PDB file of C-alpha atoms and ligand atoms in Angstrom:
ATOM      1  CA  UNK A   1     -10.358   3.408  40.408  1.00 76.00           C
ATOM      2  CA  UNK A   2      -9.942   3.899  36.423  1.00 80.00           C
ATOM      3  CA  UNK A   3      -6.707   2.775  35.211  1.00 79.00           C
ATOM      4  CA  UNK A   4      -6.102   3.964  32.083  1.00 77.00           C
ATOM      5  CA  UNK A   5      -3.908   1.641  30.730  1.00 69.00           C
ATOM      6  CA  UNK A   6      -6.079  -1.550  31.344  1.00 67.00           C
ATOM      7  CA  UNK A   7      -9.404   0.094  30.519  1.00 63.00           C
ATOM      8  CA  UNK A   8      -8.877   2.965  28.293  1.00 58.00           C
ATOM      9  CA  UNK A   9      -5.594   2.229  26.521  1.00 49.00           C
ATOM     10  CA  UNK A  10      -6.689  -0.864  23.760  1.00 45.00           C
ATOM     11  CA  UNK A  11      -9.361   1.642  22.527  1.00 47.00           C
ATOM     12  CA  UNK A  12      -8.418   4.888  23.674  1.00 52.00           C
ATOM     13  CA  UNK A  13      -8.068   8.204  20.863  1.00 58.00           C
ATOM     14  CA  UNK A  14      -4.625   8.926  19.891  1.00 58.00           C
ATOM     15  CA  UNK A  15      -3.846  10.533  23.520  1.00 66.00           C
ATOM     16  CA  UNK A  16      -1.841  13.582  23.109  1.00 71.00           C
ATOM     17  CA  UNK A  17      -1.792  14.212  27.091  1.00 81.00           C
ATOM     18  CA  UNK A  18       1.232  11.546  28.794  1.00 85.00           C
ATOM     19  CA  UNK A  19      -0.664   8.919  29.753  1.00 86.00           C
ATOM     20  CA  UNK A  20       0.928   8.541  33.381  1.00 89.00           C
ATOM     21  CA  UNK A  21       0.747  12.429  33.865  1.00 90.00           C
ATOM     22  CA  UNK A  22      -3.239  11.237  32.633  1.00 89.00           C
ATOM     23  CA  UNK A  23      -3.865   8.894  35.284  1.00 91.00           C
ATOM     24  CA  UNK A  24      -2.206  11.036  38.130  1.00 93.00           C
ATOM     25  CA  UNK A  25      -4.953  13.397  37.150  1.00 93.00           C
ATOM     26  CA  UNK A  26      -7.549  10.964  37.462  1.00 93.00           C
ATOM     27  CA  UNK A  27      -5.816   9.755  40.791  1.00 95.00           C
ATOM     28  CA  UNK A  28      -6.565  13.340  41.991  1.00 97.00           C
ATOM     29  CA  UNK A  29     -10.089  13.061  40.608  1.00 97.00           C
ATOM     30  CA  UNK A  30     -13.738  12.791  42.230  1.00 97.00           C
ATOM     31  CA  UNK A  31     -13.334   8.642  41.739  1.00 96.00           C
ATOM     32  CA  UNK A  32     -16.157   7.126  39.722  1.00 96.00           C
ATOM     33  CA  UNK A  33     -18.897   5.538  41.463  1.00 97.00           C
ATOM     34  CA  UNK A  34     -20.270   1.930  40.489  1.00 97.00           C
ATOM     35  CA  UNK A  35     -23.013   2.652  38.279  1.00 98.00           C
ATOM     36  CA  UNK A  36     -20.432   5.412  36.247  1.00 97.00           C
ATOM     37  CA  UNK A  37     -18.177   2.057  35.820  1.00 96.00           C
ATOM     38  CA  UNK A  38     -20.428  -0.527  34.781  1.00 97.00           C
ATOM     39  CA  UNK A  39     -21.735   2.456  32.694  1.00 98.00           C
ATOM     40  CA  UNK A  40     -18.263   2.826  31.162  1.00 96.00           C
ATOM     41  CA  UNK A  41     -17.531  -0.828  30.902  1.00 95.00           C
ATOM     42  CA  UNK A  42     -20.914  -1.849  29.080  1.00 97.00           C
ATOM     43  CA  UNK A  43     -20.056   1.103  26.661  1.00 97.00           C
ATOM     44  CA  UNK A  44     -16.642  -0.767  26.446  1.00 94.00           C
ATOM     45  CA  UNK A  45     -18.003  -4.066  25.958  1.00 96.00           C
ATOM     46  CA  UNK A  46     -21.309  -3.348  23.293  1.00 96.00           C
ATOM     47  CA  UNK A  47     -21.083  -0.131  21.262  1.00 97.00           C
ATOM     48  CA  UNK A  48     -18.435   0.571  17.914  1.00 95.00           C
ATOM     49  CA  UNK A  49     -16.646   3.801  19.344  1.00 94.00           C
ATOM     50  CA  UNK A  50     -16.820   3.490  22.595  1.00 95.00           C
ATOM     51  CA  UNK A  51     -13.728   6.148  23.098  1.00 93.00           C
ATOM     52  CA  UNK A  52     -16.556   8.806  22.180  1.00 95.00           C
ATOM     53  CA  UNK A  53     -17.512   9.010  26.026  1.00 96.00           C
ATOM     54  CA  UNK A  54     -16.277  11.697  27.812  1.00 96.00           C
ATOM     55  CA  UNK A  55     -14.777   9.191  30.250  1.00 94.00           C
ATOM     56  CA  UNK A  56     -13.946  10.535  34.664  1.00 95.00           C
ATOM     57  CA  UNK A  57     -11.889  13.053  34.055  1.00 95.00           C
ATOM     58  CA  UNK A  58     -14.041  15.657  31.501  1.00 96.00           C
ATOM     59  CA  UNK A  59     -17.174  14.207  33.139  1.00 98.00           C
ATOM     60  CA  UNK A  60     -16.003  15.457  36.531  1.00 98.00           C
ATOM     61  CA  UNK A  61     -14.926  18.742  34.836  1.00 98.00           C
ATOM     62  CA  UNK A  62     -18.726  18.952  33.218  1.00 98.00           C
ATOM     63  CA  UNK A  63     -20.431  18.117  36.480  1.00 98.00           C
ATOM     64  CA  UNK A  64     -17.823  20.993  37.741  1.00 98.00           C
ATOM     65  CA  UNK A  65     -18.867  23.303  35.223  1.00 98.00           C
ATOM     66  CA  UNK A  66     -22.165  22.734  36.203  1.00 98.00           C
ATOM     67  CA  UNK A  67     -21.729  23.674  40.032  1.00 98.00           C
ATOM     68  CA  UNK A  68     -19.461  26.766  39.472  1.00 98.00           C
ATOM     69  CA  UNK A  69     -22.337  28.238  37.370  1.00 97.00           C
ATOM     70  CA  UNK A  70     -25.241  27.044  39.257  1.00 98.00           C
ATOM     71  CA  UNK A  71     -26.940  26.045  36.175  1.00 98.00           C
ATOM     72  CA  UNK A  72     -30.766  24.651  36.303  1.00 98.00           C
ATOM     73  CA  UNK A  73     -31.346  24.050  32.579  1.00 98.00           C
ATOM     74  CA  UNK A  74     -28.566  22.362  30.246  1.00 98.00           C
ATOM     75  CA  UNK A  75     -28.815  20.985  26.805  1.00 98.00           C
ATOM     76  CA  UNK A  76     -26.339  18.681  25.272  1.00 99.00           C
ATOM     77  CA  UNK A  77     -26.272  17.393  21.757  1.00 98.00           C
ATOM     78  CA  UNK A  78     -24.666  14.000  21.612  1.00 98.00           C
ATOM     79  CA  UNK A  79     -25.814  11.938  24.464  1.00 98.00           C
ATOM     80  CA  UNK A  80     -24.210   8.630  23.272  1.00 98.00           C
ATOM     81  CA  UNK A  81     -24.744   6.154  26.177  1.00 98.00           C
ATOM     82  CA  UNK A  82     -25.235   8.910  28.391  1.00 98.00           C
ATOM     83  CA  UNK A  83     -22.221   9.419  30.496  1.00 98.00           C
ATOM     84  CA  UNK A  84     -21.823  12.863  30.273  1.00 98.00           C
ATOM     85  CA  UNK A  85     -25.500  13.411  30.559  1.00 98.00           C
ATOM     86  CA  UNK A  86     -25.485  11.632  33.763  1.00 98.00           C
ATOM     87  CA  UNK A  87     -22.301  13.756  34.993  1.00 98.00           C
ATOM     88  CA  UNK A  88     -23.878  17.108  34.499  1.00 98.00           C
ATOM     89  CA  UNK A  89     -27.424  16.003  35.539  1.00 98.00           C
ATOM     90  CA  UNK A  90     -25.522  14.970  38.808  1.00 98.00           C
ATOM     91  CA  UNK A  91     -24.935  18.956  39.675  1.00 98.00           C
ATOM     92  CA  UNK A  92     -28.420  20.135  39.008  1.00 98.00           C
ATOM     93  CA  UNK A  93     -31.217  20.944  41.427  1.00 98.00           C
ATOM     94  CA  UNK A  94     -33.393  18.803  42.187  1.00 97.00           C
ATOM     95  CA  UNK A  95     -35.671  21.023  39.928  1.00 97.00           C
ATOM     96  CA  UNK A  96     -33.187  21.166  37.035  1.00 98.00           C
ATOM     97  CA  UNK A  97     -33.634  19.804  33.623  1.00 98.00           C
ATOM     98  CA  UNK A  98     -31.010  18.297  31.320  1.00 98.00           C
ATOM     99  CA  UNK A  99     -32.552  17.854  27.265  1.00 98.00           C
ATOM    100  CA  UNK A 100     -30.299  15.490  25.305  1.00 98.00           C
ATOM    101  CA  UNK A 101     -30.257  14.990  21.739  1.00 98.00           C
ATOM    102  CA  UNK A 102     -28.933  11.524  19.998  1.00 98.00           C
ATOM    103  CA  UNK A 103     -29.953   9.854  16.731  1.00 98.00           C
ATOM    104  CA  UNK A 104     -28.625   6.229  17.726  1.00 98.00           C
ATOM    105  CA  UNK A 105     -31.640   3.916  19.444  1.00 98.00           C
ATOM    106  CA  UNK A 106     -28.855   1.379  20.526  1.00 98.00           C
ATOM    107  CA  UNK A 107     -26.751   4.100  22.886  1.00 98.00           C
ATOM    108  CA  UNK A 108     -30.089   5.536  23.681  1.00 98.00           C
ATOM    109  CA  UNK A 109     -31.028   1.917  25.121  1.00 98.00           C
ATOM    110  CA  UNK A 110     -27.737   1.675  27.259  1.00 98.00           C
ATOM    111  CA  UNK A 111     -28.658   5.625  28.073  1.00 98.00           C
ATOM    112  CA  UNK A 112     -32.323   5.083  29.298  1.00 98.00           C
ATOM    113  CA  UNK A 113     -31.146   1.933  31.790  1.00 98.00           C
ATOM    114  CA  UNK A 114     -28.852   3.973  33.840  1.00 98.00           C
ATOM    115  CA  UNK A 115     -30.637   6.967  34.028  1.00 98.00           C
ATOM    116  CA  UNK A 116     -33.701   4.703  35.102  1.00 98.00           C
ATOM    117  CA  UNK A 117     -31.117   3.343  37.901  1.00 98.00           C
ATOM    118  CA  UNK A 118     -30.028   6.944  39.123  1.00 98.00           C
ATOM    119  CA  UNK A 119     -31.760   9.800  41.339  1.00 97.00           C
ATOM    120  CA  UNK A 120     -30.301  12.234  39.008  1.00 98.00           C
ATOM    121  CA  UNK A 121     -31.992  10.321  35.765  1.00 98.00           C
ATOM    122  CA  UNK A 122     -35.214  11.659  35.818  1.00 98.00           C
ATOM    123  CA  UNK A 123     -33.585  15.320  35.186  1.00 98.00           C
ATOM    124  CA  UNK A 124     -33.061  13.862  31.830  1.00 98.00           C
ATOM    125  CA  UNK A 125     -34.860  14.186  28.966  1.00 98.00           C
ATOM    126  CA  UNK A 126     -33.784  12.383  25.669  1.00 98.00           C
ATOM    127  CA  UNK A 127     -34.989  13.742  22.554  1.00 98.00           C
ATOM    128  CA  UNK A 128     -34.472  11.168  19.304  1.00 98.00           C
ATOM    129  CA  UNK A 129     -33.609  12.569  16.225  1.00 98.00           C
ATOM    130  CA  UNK A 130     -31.095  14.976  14.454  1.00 98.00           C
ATOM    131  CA  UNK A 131     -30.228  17.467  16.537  1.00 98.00           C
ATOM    132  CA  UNK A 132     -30.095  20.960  14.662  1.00 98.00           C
ATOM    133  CA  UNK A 133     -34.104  19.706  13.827  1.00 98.00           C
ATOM    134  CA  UNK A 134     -34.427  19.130  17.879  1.00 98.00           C
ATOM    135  CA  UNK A 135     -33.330  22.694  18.852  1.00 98.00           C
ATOM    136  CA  UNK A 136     -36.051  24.178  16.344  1.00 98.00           C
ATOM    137  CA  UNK A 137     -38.467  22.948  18.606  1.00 98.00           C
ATOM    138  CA  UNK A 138     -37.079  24.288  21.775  1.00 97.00           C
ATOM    139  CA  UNK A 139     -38.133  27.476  23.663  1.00 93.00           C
ATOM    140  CA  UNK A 140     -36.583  28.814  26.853  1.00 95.00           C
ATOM    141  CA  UNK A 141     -33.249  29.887  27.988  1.00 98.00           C
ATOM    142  CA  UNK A 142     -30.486  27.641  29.130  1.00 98.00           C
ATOM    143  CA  UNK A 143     -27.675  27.902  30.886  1.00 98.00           C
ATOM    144  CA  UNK A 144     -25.414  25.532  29.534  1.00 98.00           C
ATOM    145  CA  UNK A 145     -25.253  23.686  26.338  1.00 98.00           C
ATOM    146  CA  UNK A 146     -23.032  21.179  25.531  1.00 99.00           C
ATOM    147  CA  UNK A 147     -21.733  20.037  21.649  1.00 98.00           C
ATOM    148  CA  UNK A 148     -20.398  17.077  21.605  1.00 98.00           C
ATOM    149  CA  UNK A 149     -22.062  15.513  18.315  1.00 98.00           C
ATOM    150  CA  UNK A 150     -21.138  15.211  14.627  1.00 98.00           C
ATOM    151  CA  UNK A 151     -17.968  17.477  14.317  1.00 97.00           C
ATOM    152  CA  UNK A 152     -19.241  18.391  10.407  1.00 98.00           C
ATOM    153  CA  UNK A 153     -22.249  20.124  12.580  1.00 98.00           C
ATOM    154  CA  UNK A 154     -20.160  21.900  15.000  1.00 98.00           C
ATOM    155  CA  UNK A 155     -20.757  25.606  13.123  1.00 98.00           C
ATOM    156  CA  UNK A 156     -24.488  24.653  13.147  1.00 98.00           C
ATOM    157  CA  UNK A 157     -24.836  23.755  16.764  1.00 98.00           C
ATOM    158  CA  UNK A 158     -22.833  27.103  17.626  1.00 98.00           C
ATOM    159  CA  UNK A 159     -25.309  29.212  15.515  1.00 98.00           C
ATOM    160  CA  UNK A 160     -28.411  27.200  16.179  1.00 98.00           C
ATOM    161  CA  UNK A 161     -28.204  27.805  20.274  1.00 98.00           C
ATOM    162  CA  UNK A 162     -26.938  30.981  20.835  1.00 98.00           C
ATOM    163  CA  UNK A 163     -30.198  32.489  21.003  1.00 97.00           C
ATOM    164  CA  UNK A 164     -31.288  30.030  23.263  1.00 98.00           C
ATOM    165  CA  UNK A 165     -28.145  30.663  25.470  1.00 98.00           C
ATOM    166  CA  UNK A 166     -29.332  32.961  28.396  1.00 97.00           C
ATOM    167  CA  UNK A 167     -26.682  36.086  28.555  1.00 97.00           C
ATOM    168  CA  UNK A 168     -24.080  35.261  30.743  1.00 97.00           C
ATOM    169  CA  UNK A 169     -24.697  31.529  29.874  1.00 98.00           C
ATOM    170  CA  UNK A 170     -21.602  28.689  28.480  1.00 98.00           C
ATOM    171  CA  UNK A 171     -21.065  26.879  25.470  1.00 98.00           C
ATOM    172  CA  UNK A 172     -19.143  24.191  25.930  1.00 98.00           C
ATOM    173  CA  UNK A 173     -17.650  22.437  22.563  1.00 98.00           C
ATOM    174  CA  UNK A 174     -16.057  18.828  23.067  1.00 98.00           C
ATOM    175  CA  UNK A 175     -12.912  17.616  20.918  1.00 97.00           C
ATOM    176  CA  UNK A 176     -11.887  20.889  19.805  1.00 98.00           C
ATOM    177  CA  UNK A 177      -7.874  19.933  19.266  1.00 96.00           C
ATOM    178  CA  UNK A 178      -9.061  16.370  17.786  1.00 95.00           C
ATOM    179  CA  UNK A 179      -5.946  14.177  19.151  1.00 92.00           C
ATOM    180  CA  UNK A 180      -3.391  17.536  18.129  1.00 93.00           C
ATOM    181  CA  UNK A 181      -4.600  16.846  14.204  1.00 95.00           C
ATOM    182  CA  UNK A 182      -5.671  20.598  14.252  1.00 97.00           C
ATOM    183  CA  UNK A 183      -2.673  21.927  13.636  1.00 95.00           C
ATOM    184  CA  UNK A 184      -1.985  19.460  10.399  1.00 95.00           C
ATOM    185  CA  UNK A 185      -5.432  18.879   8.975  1.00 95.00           C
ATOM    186  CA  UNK A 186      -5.834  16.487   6.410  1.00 96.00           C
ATOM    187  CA  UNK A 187      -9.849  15.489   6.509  1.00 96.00           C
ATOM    188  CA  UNK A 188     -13.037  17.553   7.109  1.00 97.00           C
ATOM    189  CA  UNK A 189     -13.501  16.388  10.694  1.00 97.00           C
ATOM    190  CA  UNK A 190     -10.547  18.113  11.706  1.00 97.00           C
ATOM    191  CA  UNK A 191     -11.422  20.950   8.899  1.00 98.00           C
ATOM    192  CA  UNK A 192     -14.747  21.166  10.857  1.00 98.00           C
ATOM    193  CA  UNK A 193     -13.336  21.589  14.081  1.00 98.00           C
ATOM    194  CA  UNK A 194     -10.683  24.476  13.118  1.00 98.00           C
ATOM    195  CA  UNK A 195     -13.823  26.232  11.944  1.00 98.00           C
ATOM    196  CA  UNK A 196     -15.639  25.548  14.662  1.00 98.00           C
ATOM    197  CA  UNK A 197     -12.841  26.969  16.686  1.00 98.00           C
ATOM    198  CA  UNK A 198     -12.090  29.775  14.650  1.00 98.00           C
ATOM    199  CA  UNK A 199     -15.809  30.679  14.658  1.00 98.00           C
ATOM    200  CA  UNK A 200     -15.826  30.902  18.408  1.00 98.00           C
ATOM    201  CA  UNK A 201     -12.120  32.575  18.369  1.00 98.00           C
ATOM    202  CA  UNK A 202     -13.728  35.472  16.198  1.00 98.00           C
ATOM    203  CA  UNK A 203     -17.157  35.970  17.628  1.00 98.00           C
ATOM    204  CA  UNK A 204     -17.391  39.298  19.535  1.00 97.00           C
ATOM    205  CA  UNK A 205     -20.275  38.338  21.612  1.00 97.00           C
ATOM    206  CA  UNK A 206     -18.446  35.824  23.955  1.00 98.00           C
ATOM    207  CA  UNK A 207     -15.397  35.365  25.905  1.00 98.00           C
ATOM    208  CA  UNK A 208     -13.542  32.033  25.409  1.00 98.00           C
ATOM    209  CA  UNK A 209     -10.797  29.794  26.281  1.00 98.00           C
ATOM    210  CA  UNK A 210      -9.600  26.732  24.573  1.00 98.00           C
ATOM    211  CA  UNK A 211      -8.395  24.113  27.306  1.00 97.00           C
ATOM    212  CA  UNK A 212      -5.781  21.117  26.369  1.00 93.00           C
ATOM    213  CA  UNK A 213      -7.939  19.165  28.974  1.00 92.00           C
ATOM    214  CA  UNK A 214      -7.888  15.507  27.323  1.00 91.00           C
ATOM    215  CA  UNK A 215      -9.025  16.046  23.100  1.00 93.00           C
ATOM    216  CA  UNK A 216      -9.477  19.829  23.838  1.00 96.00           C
ATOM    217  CA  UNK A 217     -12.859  21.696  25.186  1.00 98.00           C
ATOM    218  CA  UNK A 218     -13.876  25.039  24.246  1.00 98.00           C
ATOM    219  CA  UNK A 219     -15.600  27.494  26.247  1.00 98.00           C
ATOM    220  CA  UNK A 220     -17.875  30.315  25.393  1.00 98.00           C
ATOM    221  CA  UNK A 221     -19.415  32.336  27.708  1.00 98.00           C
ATOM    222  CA  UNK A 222     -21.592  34.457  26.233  1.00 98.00           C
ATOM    223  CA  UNK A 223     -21.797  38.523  26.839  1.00 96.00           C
ATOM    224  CA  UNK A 224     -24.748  39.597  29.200  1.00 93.00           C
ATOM    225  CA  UNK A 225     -25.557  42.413  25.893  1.00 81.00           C
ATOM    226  CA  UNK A 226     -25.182  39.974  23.128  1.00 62.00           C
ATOM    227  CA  UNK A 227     -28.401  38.383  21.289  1.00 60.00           C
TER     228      UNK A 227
HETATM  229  C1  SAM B   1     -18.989  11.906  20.878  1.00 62.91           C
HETATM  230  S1  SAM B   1     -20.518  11.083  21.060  1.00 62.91           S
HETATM  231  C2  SAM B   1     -21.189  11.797  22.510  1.00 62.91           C
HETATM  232  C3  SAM B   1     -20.523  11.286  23.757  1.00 62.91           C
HETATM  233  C4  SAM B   1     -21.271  11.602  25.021  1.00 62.91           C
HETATM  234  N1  SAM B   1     -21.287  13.027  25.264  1.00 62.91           N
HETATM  235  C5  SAM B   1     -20.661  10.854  26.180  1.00 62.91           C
HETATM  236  O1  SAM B   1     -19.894  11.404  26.939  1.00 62.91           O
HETATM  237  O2  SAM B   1     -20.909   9.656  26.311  1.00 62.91           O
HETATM  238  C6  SAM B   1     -21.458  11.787  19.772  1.00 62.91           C
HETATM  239  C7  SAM B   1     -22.896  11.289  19.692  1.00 62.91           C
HETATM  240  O3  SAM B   1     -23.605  12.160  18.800  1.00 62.91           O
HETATM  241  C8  SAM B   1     -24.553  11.401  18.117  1.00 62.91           C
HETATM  242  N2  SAM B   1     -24.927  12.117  16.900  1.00 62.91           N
HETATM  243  C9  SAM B   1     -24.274  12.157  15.716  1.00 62.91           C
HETATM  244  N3  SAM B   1     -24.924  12.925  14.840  1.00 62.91           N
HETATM  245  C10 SAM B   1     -26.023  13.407  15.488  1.00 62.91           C
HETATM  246  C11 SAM B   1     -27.102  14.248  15.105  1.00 62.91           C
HETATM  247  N4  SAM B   1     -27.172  14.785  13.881  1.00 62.91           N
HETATM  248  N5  SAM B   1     -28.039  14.536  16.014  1.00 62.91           N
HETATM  249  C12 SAM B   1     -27.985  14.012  17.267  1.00 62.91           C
HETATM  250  N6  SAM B   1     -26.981  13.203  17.684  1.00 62.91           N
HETATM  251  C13 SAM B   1     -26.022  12.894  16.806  1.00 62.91           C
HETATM  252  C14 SAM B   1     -23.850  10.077  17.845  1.00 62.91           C
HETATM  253  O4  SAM B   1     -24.792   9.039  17.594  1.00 62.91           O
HETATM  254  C15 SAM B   1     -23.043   9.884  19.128  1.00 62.91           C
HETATM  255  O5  SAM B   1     -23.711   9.047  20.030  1.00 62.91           O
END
């Protein structure tokens, strides 16, 4: 079981969310299976910012996401060492697909060896490379996409996908209330993300709600009639 305060808490983002009222949600939570743990743990252990992964509970709620809207074809941009990926690839069909952009060959490394150990792995595929350059070469419609990549970008990603957002398809945007600092913003990451969500907040073609699940997640479900 994940305890927070011996394996999140000497790295963990500025929590905004009581951190026992934190781990009775994870308590009530689909637990995390081995490989998801060593997974987390090796993250822990190797990479700089390891508090970048989505971690049990938001993984749970993407692989949730996932089910309630039956997608078959996700992309995410930010892969990291591939929890999340792993998470949502989890809820596909067996005939789904999950593309996955990153730009860093040493998460991609800890990505590729525990998708290679997992059923659910070869739904996966990892494109290297900046990410607004990787969804110029895409075609096809999904029915998910997931932002979770560098917050500066956020506008882009939003603007980049929508057309490739089937109507009646989600965006999901990661980190939205950045540890609370949204509401005093003193540097352009935060600056990035209050456009990002004001962008979202004032685009007619989608419906959206902005959750206080752990650093914030947006969601954007696009109009059947928008473009
Ligand atoms: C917040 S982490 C993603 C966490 C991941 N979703 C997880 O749960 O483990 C953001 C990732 O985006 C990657 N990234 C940053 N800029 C990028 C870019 N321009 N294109 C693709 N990936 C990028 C970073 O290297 C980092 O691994």
């Amino acid at each position: 079981m994940v305890n927070l305060t011996a394996d999140h808490w000497p790295l963990k983002m500025d929590r905004f969310i009581d951190t026992a009222v934190e781990q009775f949600a994870y308590n009530h939570t689909e637990p995390e299976t081995d490989l998801y743990a060593r997974l987390r743990e090796e993250t822990y252990r190797v990479m700089d910012r390891p508090q970048m992964q989505v971690g049990l509970l938001e993984g749970r709620f993407l692989k949730m996401l996932v089910r309630l809207t039956c997608a078959r074809n996700i992309l995410e941009i930010g892969m990291f060492t591939g929890y999340s990926s792993l998470m949502m690839a989890e809820a596909l069909p067996a005939n789904g697909r999950l593309i996955t952009c990153e730009i860093d060959p040493e998460a991609e490394a800890i990505a590729r060896k525990y998708f290679a150990e997992s059923p659910s792995g070869k739904k996966i595929t990892i494109h290297m490379g900046p990410a607004l350059e990787t969804i110029k070469t895409l075609s096809g419609l999904y029915d998910l996409v997931f932002i979770d990549a560098d917050k500066p970008n956020y506008c882009n990603y939003y603007q980049a996908c929508f057309p490739l957002v089937k109507p009646g398809g989600l965006i999901v945007g990661d980190n939205v209330l950045w540890s609370g600092k949204v509401v005093d913003p003193k540097d352009d990451n935060t600056r990035a993300i209050i456009a990002f969500n004001d962008l979202v907040q004032s685009d007619p073609r989608v419906d959206n709600v902005c959750l206080t699940v752990r650093d914030g997640i947006m969601l954007a479900w696009k109009r059947p009639a928008a473009l």
